[in-house]
């Protein structure tokens, strides 16, 4: 089991990789990590971001769809933390040079109107939801060739880099369980699917997150943004790209890569 110092050192490696925009070998290539160890590294990494003045705005679920599990070769849903500096305005621009090997995936996000503490069912979890948005997540694994094991990607905060939210729809009488989702790149269809691909229902992803946090004595806070996971495989991005997601009943969200 890695000591607290080892956990900090591993978090520093990933933090440096992010800041230097330089990929690193998988941590598990040299250090065996349990899932608990990996989440400790993730939390230490968020601590480093907070020391630089960033702060938490929510959480993300990852690997909640079969398409994502197959693409990444990892079969277990994971969670990560979202910080304020990861937010990109709808219609905004990211720099290709600020990323190692950026990819984007279409998602559904929830905004919580009240605290949510597990154990909960998907239906109970929805009682805490006050807003729903379509979203794009830009992921950028810190690992060489975008390849990792489950503990590696957990330690790397679920490959998170930036995210864009569309406008907020109130969820009353609006079921997010089977919404058509279309992602275009440079005006051409890139990926499409249904929000049902997100762990059968985005609400099930939200409940799973609350239920993974509960044994740690952690809960989701009112005001939190929760990204429920990519509905389709992620696609690679290059300088000059424009990407947009359209979700049935939720409008669209988009960004540019310069
Ligand atoms: C891991 C992140 C997965 C999602 O929505 O499934 C994720 C990865 O694919 O690098 O964010
Ligand atoms: Mg994602």
PDB file of C-alpha atoms and ligand atoms in Angstrom:
ATOM      1  CA  UNK A   1       0.000   0.000   0.000  1.00  0.00           C
ATOM      2  CA  UNK A   2       1.463   3.411  -0.933  1.00  0.00           C
ATOM      3  CA  UNK A   3       2.223   5.753   1.989  1.00  0.00           C
ATOM      4  CA  UNK A   4       0.727   9.253   2.185  1.00  0.00           C
ATOM      5  CA  UNK A   5       4.002  10.551   0.743  1.00  0.00           C
ATOM      6  CA  UNK A   6       3.754   8.103  -2.174  1.00  0.00           C
ATOM      7  CA  UNK A   7       0.177   9.224  -2.842  1.00  0.00           C
ATOM      8  CA  UNK A   8       1.301  12.855  -2.933  1.00  0.00           C
ATOM      9  CA  UNK A   9       4.231  12.025  -5.217  1.00  0.00           C
ATOM     10  CA  UNK A  10       1.930  10.194  -7.662  1.00  0.00           C
ATOM     11  CA  UNK A  11      -0.516  13.120  -7.643  1.00  0.00           C
ATOM     12  CA  UNK A  12       2.420  15.442  -8.398  1.00  0.00           C
ATOM     13  CA  UNK A  13       3.408  13.345 -11.416  1.00  0.00           C
ATOM     14  CA  UNK A  14      -0.066  13.697 -12.945  1.00  0.00           C
ATOM     15  CA  UNK A  15      -0.319  17.368 -11.984  1.00  0.00           C
ATOM     16  CA  UNK A  16       3.033  18.082 -13.690  1.00  0.00           C
ATOM     17  CA  UNK A  17       1.920  16.151 -16.772  1.00  0.00           C
ATOM     18  CA  UNK A  18      -1.170  18.378 -16.953  1.00  0.00           C
ATOM     19  CA  UNK A  19       0.743  21.626 -16.478  1.00  0.00           C
ATOM     20  CA  UNK A  20       3.528  20.649 -18.876  1.00  0.00           C
ATOM     21  CA  UNK A  21       1.110  19.139 -21.437  1.00  0.00           C
ATOM     22  CA  UNK A  22       3.327  16.075 -21.547  1.00  0.00           C
ATOM     23  CA  UNK A  23       2.054  12.478 -21.198  1.00  0.00           C
ATOM     24  CA  UNK A  24       3.498  10.123 -18.595  1.00  0.00           C
ATOM     25  CA  UNK A  25       3.660   6.303 -18.379  1.00  0.00           C
ATOM     26  CA  UNK A  26       0.854   4.573 -16.498  1.00  0.00           C
ATOM     27  CA  UNK A  27       1.402   4.777 -12.747  1.00  0.00           C
ATOM     28  CA  UNK A  28       0.574   1.087 -12.350  1.00  0.00           C
ATOM     29  CA  UNK A  29       3.541   0.235 -14.579  1.00  0.00           C
ATOM     30  CA  UNK A  30       5.761   0.896 -11.575  1.00  0.00           C
ATOM     31  CA  UNK A  31       3.430   1.181  -8.551  1.00  0.00           C
ATOM     32  CA  UNK A  32       0.645  -1.322  -7.821  1.00  0.00           C
ATOM     33  CA  UNK A  33      -2.464   0.680  -6.895  1.00  0.00           C
ATOM     34  CA  UNK A  34      -5.752  -0.512  -5.426  1.00  0.00           C
ATOM     35  CA  UNK A  35      -8.895   1.390  -6.336  1.00  0.00           C
ATOM     36  CA  UNK A  36      -8.847   3.041  -2.909  1.00  0.00           C
ATOM     37  CA  UNK A  37      -5.215   4.105  -3.433  1.00  0.00           C
ATOM     38  CA  UNK A  38      -6.179   5.522  -6.824  1.00  0.00           C
ATOM     39  CA  UNK A  39      -9.007   7.618  -5.376  1.00  0.00           C
ATOM     40  CA  UNK A  40      -6.564   8.883  -2.737  1.00  0.00           C
ATOM     41  CA  UNK A  41      -4.232  10.013  -5.556  1.00  0.00           C
ATOM     42  CA  UNK A  42      -7.207  11.666  -7.294  1.00  0.00           C
ATOM     43  CA  UNK A  43      -8.142  13.581  -4.130  1.00  0.00           C
ATOM     44  CA  UNK A  44      -4.529  14.637  -3.599  1.00  0.00           C
ATOM     45  CA  UNK A  45      -4.480  15.951  -7.179  1.00  0.00           C
ATOM     46  CA  UNK A  46      -7.612  18.007  -6.551  1.00  0.00           C
ATOM     47  CA  UNK A  47      -5.869  19.340  -3.437  1.00  0.00           C
ATOM     48  CA  UNK A  48      -3.009  20.592  -5.652  1.00  0.00           C
ATOM     49  CA  UNK A  49      -5.503  22.397  -7.897  1.00  0.00           C
ATOM     50  CA  UNK A  50      -7.119  24.009  -4.868  1.00  0.00           C
ATOM     51  CA  UNK A  51      -3.727  25.247  -3.680  1.00  0.00           C
ATOM     52  CA  UNK A  52      -3.541  27.124  -6.999  1.00  0.00           C
ATOM     53  CA  UNK A  53      -6.871  28.821  -6.251  1.00  0.00           C
ATOM     54  CA  UNK A  54      -9.204  26.485  -8.125  1.00  0.00           C
ATOM     55  CA  UNK A  55     -12.309  25.156  -6.352  1.00  0.00           C
ATOM     56  CA  UNK A  56     -14.794  22.308  -6.633  1.00  0.00           C
ATOM     57  CA  UNK A  57     -18.000  22.822  -8.615  1.00  0.00           C
ATOM     58  CA  UNK A  58     -19.206  19.249  -8.914  1.00  0.00           C
ATOM     59  CA  UNK A  59     -18.412  15.696  -9.900  1.00  0.00           C
ATOM     60  CA  UNK A  60     -18.374  13.468 -12.944  1.00  0.00           C
ATOM     61  CA  UNK A  61     -19.166   9.866 -13.616  1.00  0.00           C
ATOM     62  CA  UNK A  62     -17.153   8.069 -16.289  1.00  0.00           C
ATOM     63  CA  UNK A  63     -17.277   4.776 -18.141  1.00  0.00           C
ATOM     64  CA  UNK A  64     -21.032   4.555 -17.572  1.00  0.00           C
ATOM     65  CA  UNK A  65     -21.840   3.540 -21.173  1.00  0.00           C
ATOM     66  CA  UNK A  66     -20.957   0.368 -23.052  1.00  0.00           C
ATOM     67  CA  UNK A  67     -19.482   2.484 -25.869  1.00  0.00           C
ATOM     68  CA  UNK A  68     -17.048   4.139 -23.451  1.00  0.00           C
ATOM     69  CA  UNK A  69     -16.219   0.887 -21.645  1.00  0.00           C
ATOM     70  CA  UNK A  70     -15.426  -0.796 -24.954  1.00  0.00           C
ATOM     71  CA  UNK A  71     -13.402   2.138 -26.255  1.00  0.00           C
ATOM     72  CA  UNK A  72     -11.249   2.311 -23.131  1.00  0.00           C
ATOM     73  CA  UNK A  73     -11.177  -1.396 -22.236  1.00  0.00           C
ATOM     74  CA  UNK A  74     -12.312  -0.662 -18.679  1.00  0.00           C
ATOM     75  CA  UNK A  75     -15.609  -2.132 -17.480  1.00  0.00           C
ATOM     76  CA  UNK A  76     -16.310  -0.353 -14.193  1.00  0.00           C
ATOM     77  CA  UNK A  77     -17.921   3.100 -13.739  1.00  0.00           C
ATOM     78  CA  UNK A  78     -15.700   5.604 -11.963  1.00  0.00           C
ATOM     79  CA  UNK A  79     -16.101   9.101 -10.573  1.00  0.00           C
ATOM     80  CA  UNK A  80     -14.016  12.242 -10.666  1.00  0.00           C
ATOM     81  CA  UNK A  81     -14.083  15.819  -9.406  1.00  0.00           C
ATOM     82  CA  UNK A  82     -14.974  18.926 -11.419  1.00  0.00           C
ATOM     83  CA  UNK A  83     -13.360  22.282 -10.693  1.00  0.00           C
ATOM     84  CA  UNK A  84     -14.268  25.822 -11.722  1.00  0.00           C
ATOM     85  CA  UNK A  85     -11.338  26.176 -14.127  1.00  0.00           C
ATOM     86  CA  UNK A  86     -12.565  23.163 -16.095  1.00  0.00           C
ATOM     87  CA  UNK A  87     -15.697  25.104 -17.088  1.00  0.00           C
ATOM     88  CA  UNK A  88     -15.665  26.366 -20.659  1.00  0.00           C
ATOM     89  CA  UNK A  89     -18.377  28.784 -21.791  1.00  0.00           C
ATOM     90  CA  UNK A  90     -20.855  27.488 -24.344  1.00  0.00           C
ATOM     91  CA  UNK A  91     -19.460  28.666 -27.695  1.00  0.00           C
ATOM     92  CA  UNK A  92     -15.987  29.133 -26.216  1.00  0.00           C
ATOM     93  CA  UNK A  93     -12.583  28.181 -27.582  1.00  0.00           C
ATOM     94  CA  UNK A  94      -9.895  25.861 -26.197  1.00  0.00           C
ATOM     95  CA  UNK A  95      -6.291  25.790 -27.338  1.00  0.00           C
ATOM     96  CA  UNK A  96      -5.088  22.561 -28.918  1.00  0.00           C
ATOM     97  CA  UNK A  97      -1.627  23.340 -27.553  1.00  0.00           C
ATOM     98  CA  UNK A  98      -2.950  23.254 -23.975  1.00  0.00           C
ATOM     99  CA  UNK A  99      -3.871  19.572 -24.357  1.00  0.00           C
ATOM    100  CA  UNK A 100      -1.964  16.328 -24.835  1.00  0.00           C
ATOM    101  CA  UNK A 101      -4.437  14.394 -27.031  1.00  0.00           C
ATOM    102  CA  UNK A 102      -7.890  15.922 -26.549  1.00  0.00           C
ATOM    103  CA  UNK A 103     -11.097  13.973 -27.180  1.00  0.00           C
ATOM    104  CA  UNK A 104     -14.716  14.988 -26.743  1.00  0.00           C
ATOM    105  CA  UNK A 105     -17.854  13.101 -25.785  1.00  0.00           C
ATOM    106  CA  UNK A 106     -21.564  14.008 -25.506  1.00  0.00           C
ATOM    107  CA  UNK A 107     -23.130  13.944 -22.049  1.00  0.00           C
ATOM    108  CA  UNK A 108     -26.114  14.902 -19.902  1.00  0.00           C
ATOM    109  CA  UNK A 109     -25.436  16.998 -16.780  1.00  0.00           C
ATOM    110  CA  UNK A 110     -27.585  17.556 -13.705  1.00  0.00           C
ATOM    111  CA  UNK A 111     -27.579  20.591 -11.424  1.00  0.00           C
ATOM    112  CA  UNK A 112     -28.519  19.772  -7.852  1.00  0.00           C
ATOM    113  CA  UNK A 113     -30.994  21.961  -5.974  1.00  0.00           C
ATOM    114  CA  UNK A 114     -30.306  20.221  -2.692  1.00  0.00           C
ATOM    115  CA  UNK A 115     -27.788  17.929  -1.040  1.00  0.00           C
ATOM    116  CA  UNK A 116     -27.855  14.311  -2.162  1.00  0.00           C
ATOM    117  CA  UNK A 117     -26.621  11.573   0.133  1.00  0.00           C
ATOM    118  CA  UNK A 118     -26.644   7.846  -0.638  1.00  0.00           C
ATOM    119  CA  UNK A 119     -27.901   5.244  -0.439  1.00  0.00           C
ATOM    120  CA  UNK A 120     -30.542   6.323  -2.939  1.00  0.00           C
ATOM    121  CA  UNK A 121     -32.428   4.865  -5.871  1.00  0.00           C
ATOM    122  CA  UNK A 122     -32.379   6.652  -9.256  1.00  0.00           C
ATOM    123  CA  UNK A 123     -35.904   7.954  -8.587  1.00  0.00           C
ATOM    124  CA  UNK A 124     -34.879   9.332  -5.197  1.00  0.00           C
ATOM    125  CA  UNK A 125     -31.752  10.892  -6.677  1.00  0.00           C
ATOM    126  CA  UNK A 126     -33.919  12.828  -9.144  1.00  0.00           C
ATOM    127  CA  UNK A 127     -35.646  14.587  -6.230  1.00  0.00           C
ATOM    128  CA  UNK A 128     -32.397  16.516  -5.681  1.00  0.00           C
ATOM    129  CA  UNK A 129     -32.126  17.604  -9.342  1.00  0.00           C
ATOM    130  CA  UNK A 130     -33.123  21.170 -10.140  1.00  0.00           C
ATOM    131  CA  UNK A 131     -31.749  21.509 -13.685  1.00  0.00           C
ATOM    132  CA  UNK A 132     -30.728  19.385 -16.669  1.00  0.00           C
ATOM    133  CA  UNK A 133     -28.316  20.394 -19.457  1.00  0.00           C
ATOM    134  CA  UNK A 134     -26.782  18.861 -22.520  1.00  0.00           C
ATOM    135  CA  UNK A 135     -23.011  18.857 -22.180  1.00  0.00           C
ATOM    136  CA  UNK A 136     -19.735  18.154 -23.910  1.00  0.00           C
ATOM    137  CA  UNK A 137     -16.785  16.811 -21.994  1.00  0.00           C
ATOM    138  CA  UNK A 138     -13.270  17.344 -23.318  1.00  0.00           C
ATOM    139  CA  UNK A 139     -11.124  14.565 -21.874  1.00  0.00           C
ATOM    140  CA  UNK A 140      -7.343  14.476 -22.066  1.00  0.00           C
ATOM    141  CA  UNK A 141      -5.721  11.498 -20.378  1.00  0.00           C
ATOM    142  CA  UNK A 142      -2.359  12.303 -18.882  1.00  0.00           C
ATOM    143  CA  UNK A 143      -1.149   8.830 -19.936  1.00  0.00           C
ATOM    144  CA  UNK A 144       0.830   7.957 -23.044  1.00  0.00           C
ATOM    145  CA  UNK A 145      -1.362   6.840 -25.953  1.00  0.00           C
ATOM    146  CA  UNK A 146      -4.540   7.465 -23.899  1.00  0.00           C
ATOM    147  CA  UNK A 147      -4.067   3.989 -22.390  1.00  0.00           C
ATOM    148  CA  UNK A 148      -4.628   3.036 -18.781  1.00  0.00           C
ATOM    149  CA  UNK A 149      -5.961   0.536 -16.267  1.00  0.00           C
ATOM    150  CA  UNK A 150      -8.892   1.258 -13.965  1.00  0.00           C
ATOM    151  CA  UNK A 151      -6.724   2.531 -11.052  1.00  0.00           C
ATOM    152  CA  UNK A 152      -4.700   4.695 -13.451  1.00  0.00           C
ATOM    153  CA  UNK A 153      -7.724   6.507 -14.868  1.00  0.00           C
ATOM    154  CA  UNK A 154      -9.191   6.967 -11.381  1.00  0.00           C
ATOM    155  CA  UNK A 155      -5.916   8.500 -10.169  1.00  0.00           C
ATOM    156  CA  UNK A 156      -6.022  10.781 -13.242  1.00  0.00           C
ATOM    157  CA  UNK A 157      -9.446  12.141 -12.205  1.00  0.00           C
ATOM    158  CA  UNK A 158     -11.221  10.304 -15.010  1.00  0.00           C
ATOM    159  CA  UNK A 159      -9.124  12.022 -17.726  1.00  0.00           C
ATOM    160  CA  UNK A 160     -11.066  15.224 -17.039  1.00  0.00           C
ATOM    161  CA  UNK A 161      -9.935  18.454 -18.634  1.00  0.00           C
ATOM    162  CA  UNK A 162     -12.762  20.843 -19.626  1.00  0.00           C
ATOM    163  CA  UNK A 163     -16.551  20.756 -19.983  1.00  0.00           C
ATOM    164  CA  UNK A 164     -19.274  22.858 -21.575  1.00  0.00           C
ATOM    165  CA  UNK A 165     -22.901  23.003 -20.455  1.00  0.00           C
ATOM    166  CA  UNK A 166     -25.875  24.009 -22.622  1.00  0.00           C
ATOM    167  CA  UNK A 167     -28.723  26.051 -21.189  1.00  0.00           C
ATOM    168  CA  UNK A 168     -30.553  24.724 -18.166  1.00  0.00           C
ATOM    169  CA  UNK A 169     -33.946  23.031 -18.452  1.00  0.00           C
ATOM    170  CA  UNK A 170     -36.068  22.453 -15.345  1.00  0.00           C
ATOM    171  CA  UNK A 171     -36.547  18.733 -14.899  1.00  0.00           C
ATOM    172  CA  UNK A 172     -40.172  18.738 -13.692  1.00  0.00           C
ATOM    173  CA  UNK A 173     -42.088  16.262 -15.899  1.00  0.00           C
ATOM    174  CA  UNK A 174     -39.042  15.963 -18.187  1.00  0.00           C
ATOM    175  CA  UNK A 175     -37.674  12.429 -18.380  1.00  0.00           C
ATOM    176  CA  UNK A 176     -34.003  12.299 -19.370  1.00  0.00           C
ATOM    177  CA  UNK A 177     -34.098   8.518 -19.818  1.00  0.00           C
ATOM    178  CA  UNK A 178     -34.209   8.226 -23.621  1.00  0.00           C
ATOM    179  CA  UNK A 179     -33.249  11.481 -25.323  1.00  0.00           C
ATOM    180  CA  UNK A 180     -31.732  11.499 -28.807  1.00  0.00           C
ATOM    181  CA  UNK A 181     -28.152  12.814 -28.747  1.00  0.00           C
ATOM    182  CA  UNK A 182     -26.255  13.955 -31.847  1.00  0.00           C
ATOM    183  CA  UNK A 183     -22.636  15.123 -31.835  1.00  0.00           C
ATOM    184  CA  UNK A 184     -21.280  16.851 -34.923  1.00  0.00           C
ATOM    185  CA  UNK A 185     -17.697  17.794 -35.779  1.00  0.00           C
ATOM    186  CA  UNK A 186     -17.233  20.547 -38.322  1.00  0.00           C
ATOM    187  CA  UNK A 187     -20.889  20.230 -39.291  1.00  0.00           C
ATOM    188  CA  UNK A 188     -20.797  16.495 -40.028  1.00  0.00           C
ATOM    189  CA  UNK A 189     -22.311  13.775 -37.870  1.00  0.00           C
ATOM    190  CA  UNK A 190     -19.624  12.249 -35.647  1.00  0.00           C
ATOM    191  CA  UNK A 191     -21.515  10.173 -33.055  1.00  0.00           C
ATOM    192  CA  UNK A 192     -25.167   9.749 -32.144  1.00  0.00           C
ATOM    193  CA  UNK A 193     -27.147   7.787 -29.621  1.00  0.00           C
ATOM    194  CA  UNK A 194     -29.563   7.989 -26.755  1.00  0.00           C
ATOM    195  CA  UNK A 195     -29.215   9.140 -23.169  1.00  0.00           C
ATOM    196  CA  UNK A 196     -30.374   5.605 -22.321  1.00  0.00           C
ATOM    197  CA  UNK A 197     -26.795   4.563 -23.136  1.00  0.00           C
ATOM    198  CA  UNK A 198     -25.674   6.425 -20.004  1.00  0.00           C
ATOM    199  CA  UNK A 199     -25.921   3.591 -17.477  1.00  0.00           C
ATOM    200  CA  UNK A 200     -29.471   2.818 -18.710  1.00  0.00           C
ATOM    201  CA  UNK A 201     -30.621   6.264 -17.473  1.00  0.00           C
ATOM    202  CA  UNK A 202     -28.626   9.345 -16.426  1.00  0.00           C
ATOM    203  CA  UNK A 203     -30.470   9.250 -13.087  1.00  0.00           C
ATOM    204  CA  UNK A 204     -28.986   5.808 -12.449  1.00  0.00           C
ATOM    205  CA  UNK A 205     -25.533   7.279 -12.983  1.00  0.00           C
ATOM    206  CA  UNK A 206     -26.330  10.064 -10.500  1.00  0.00           C
ATOM    207  CA  UNK A 207     -27.575   7.566  -7.911  1.00  0.00           C
ATOM    208  CA  UNK A 208     -24.493   5.386  -8.430  1.00  0.00           C
ATOM    209  CA  UNK A 209     -22.306   8.410  -7.732  1.00  0.00           C
ATOM    210  CA  UNK A 210     -24.136   9.247  -4.495  1.00  0.00           C
ATOM    211  CA  UNK A 211     -23.954   5.580  -3.522  1.00  0.00           C
ATOM    212  CA  UNK A 212     -20.193   5.384  -4.153  1.00  0.00           C
ATOM    213  CA  UNK A 213     -19.625   8.474  -1.996  1.00  0.00           C
ATOM    214  CA  UNK A 214     -21.867   7.385   0.897  1.00  0.00           C
ATOM    215  CA  UNK A 215     -19.493   4.817   2.476  1.00  0.00           C
ATOM    216  CA  UNK A 216     -16.852   7.572   2.619  1.00  0.00           C
ATOM    217  CA  UNK A 217     -19.231   9.844   4.529  1.00  0.00           C
ATOM    218  CA  UNK A 218     -19.316  12.181   1.496  1.00  0.00           C
ATOM    219  CA  UNK A 219     -22.356  13.623  -0.207  1.00  0.00           C
ATOM    220  CA  UNK A 220     -23.156  15.768  -3.224  1.00  0.00           C
ATOM    221  CA  UNK A 221     -23.875  19.381  -2.307  1.00  0.00           C
ATOM    222  CA  UNK A 222     -26.707  21.650  -3.395  1.00  0.00           C
ATOM    223  CA  UNK A 223     -25.464  23.611  -6.418  1.00  0.00           C
ATOM    224  CA  UNK A 224     -23.187  20.827  -7.626  1.00  0.00           C
ATOM    225  CA  UNK A 225     -22.848  20.064 -11.343  1.00  0.00           C
ATOM    226  CA  UNK A 226     -22.890  16.325 -12.054  1.00  0.00           C
ATOM    227  CA  UNK A 227     -21.745  15.020 -15.442  1.00  0.00           C
ATOM    228  CA  UNK A 228     -23.303  11.580 -15.894  1.00  0.00           C
ATOM    229  CA  UNK A 229     -20.843  10.127 -18.458  1.00  0.00           C
ATOM    230  CA  UNK A 230     -20.351   9.935 -22.208  1.00  0.00           C
ATOM    231  CA  UNK A 231     -23.241   8.416 -24.166  1.00  0.00           C
ATOM    232  CA  UNK A 232     -21.039   7.437 -27.126  1.00  0.00           C
ATOM    233  CA  UNK A 233     -17.361   6.812 -27.803  1.00  0.00           C
ATOM    234  CA  UNK A 234     -15.199   9.937 -27.588  1.00  0.00           C
ATOM    235  CA  UNK A 235     -13.737  11.454 -30.760  1.00  0.00           C
ATOM    236  CA  UNK A 236     -10.306  13.022 -31.262  1.00  0.00           C
ATOM    237  CA  UNK A 237      -9.985  16.800 -31.680  1.00  0.00           C
ATOM    238  CA  UNK A 238      -7.533  18.871 -33.717  1.00  0.00           C
ATOM    239  CA  UNK A 239      -6.840  22.595 -34.077  1.00  0.00           C
ATOM    240  CA  UNK A 240      -9.558  24.244 -36.173  1.00  0.00           C
ATOM    241  CA  UNK A 241     -12.315  21.855 -35.091  1.00  0.00           C
ATOM    242  CA  UNK A 242     -15.806  22.889 -34.046  1.00  0.00           C
ATOM    243  CA  UNK A 243     -17.878  20.404 -32.074  1.00  0.00           C
ATOM    244  CA  UNK A 244     -21.511  20.581 -31.099  1.00  0.00           C
ATOM    245  CA  UNK A 245     -24.002  18.371 -29.306  1.00  0.00           C
ATOM    246  CA  UNK A 246     -27.768  18.531 -29.829  1.00  0.00           C
ATOM    247  CA  UNK A 247     -29.965  16.728 -27.335  1.00  0.00           C
ATOM    248  CA  UNK A 248     -33.680  16.185 -27.801  1.00  0.00           C
ATOM    249  CA  UNK A 249     -35.550  18.745 -25.684  1.00  0.00           C
ATOM    250  CA  UNK A 250     -32.347  20.228 -24.228  1.00  0.00           C
ATOM    251  CA  UNK A 251     -30.958  22.318 -27.087  1.00  0.00           C
ATOM    252  CA  UNK A 252     -27.273  22.372 -27.910  1.00  0.00           C
ATOM    253  CA  UNK A 253     -23.785  23.155 -26.617  1.00  0.00           C
ATOM    254  CA  UNK A 254     -20.642  23.771 -28.642  1.00  0.00           C
ATOM    255  CA  UNK A 255     -17.014  24.845 -28.607  1.00  0.00           C
ATOM    256  CA  UNK A 256     -14.099  25.532 -30.913  1.00  0.00           C
ATOM    257  CA  UNK A 257     -10.496  24.315 -30.895  1.00  0.00           C
ATOM    258  CA  UNK A 258      -7.875  26.876 -31.900  1.00  0.00           C
TER     259      UNK A 258
HETATM  260  C1  LIG B   1     -12.070   8.081 -19.022  1.00  0.00           C
HETATM  261  C2  LIG B   1     -13.127   9.100 -18.758  1.00  0.00           C
HETATM  262  C3  LIG B   1     -14.479   8.546 -19.015  1.00  0.00           C
HETATM  263  C4  LIG B   1     -16.851   9.153 -19.526  1.00  0.00           C
HETATM  264  O1  LIG B   1     -17.724  10.006 -19.659  1.00  0.00           O
HETATM  265  O2  LIG B   1     -17.051   7.964 -19.752  1.00  0.00           O
HETATM  266  C5  LIG B   1     -15.520   9.597 -19.069  1.00  0.00           C
HETATM  267  C6  LIG B   1     -11.598   8.143 -20.444  1.00  0.00           C
HETATM  268  O3  LIG B   1     -12.346   7.765 -21.347  1.00  0.00           O
HETATM  269  O4  LIG B   1     -10.471   8.587 -20.652  1.00  0.00           O
HETATM  270  O5  LIG B   1     -15.367  10.764 -18.798  1.00  0.00           O
HETATM  271 MG1  LIG B   2     -17.017  11.947 -19.621  1.00  0.00          MG
END
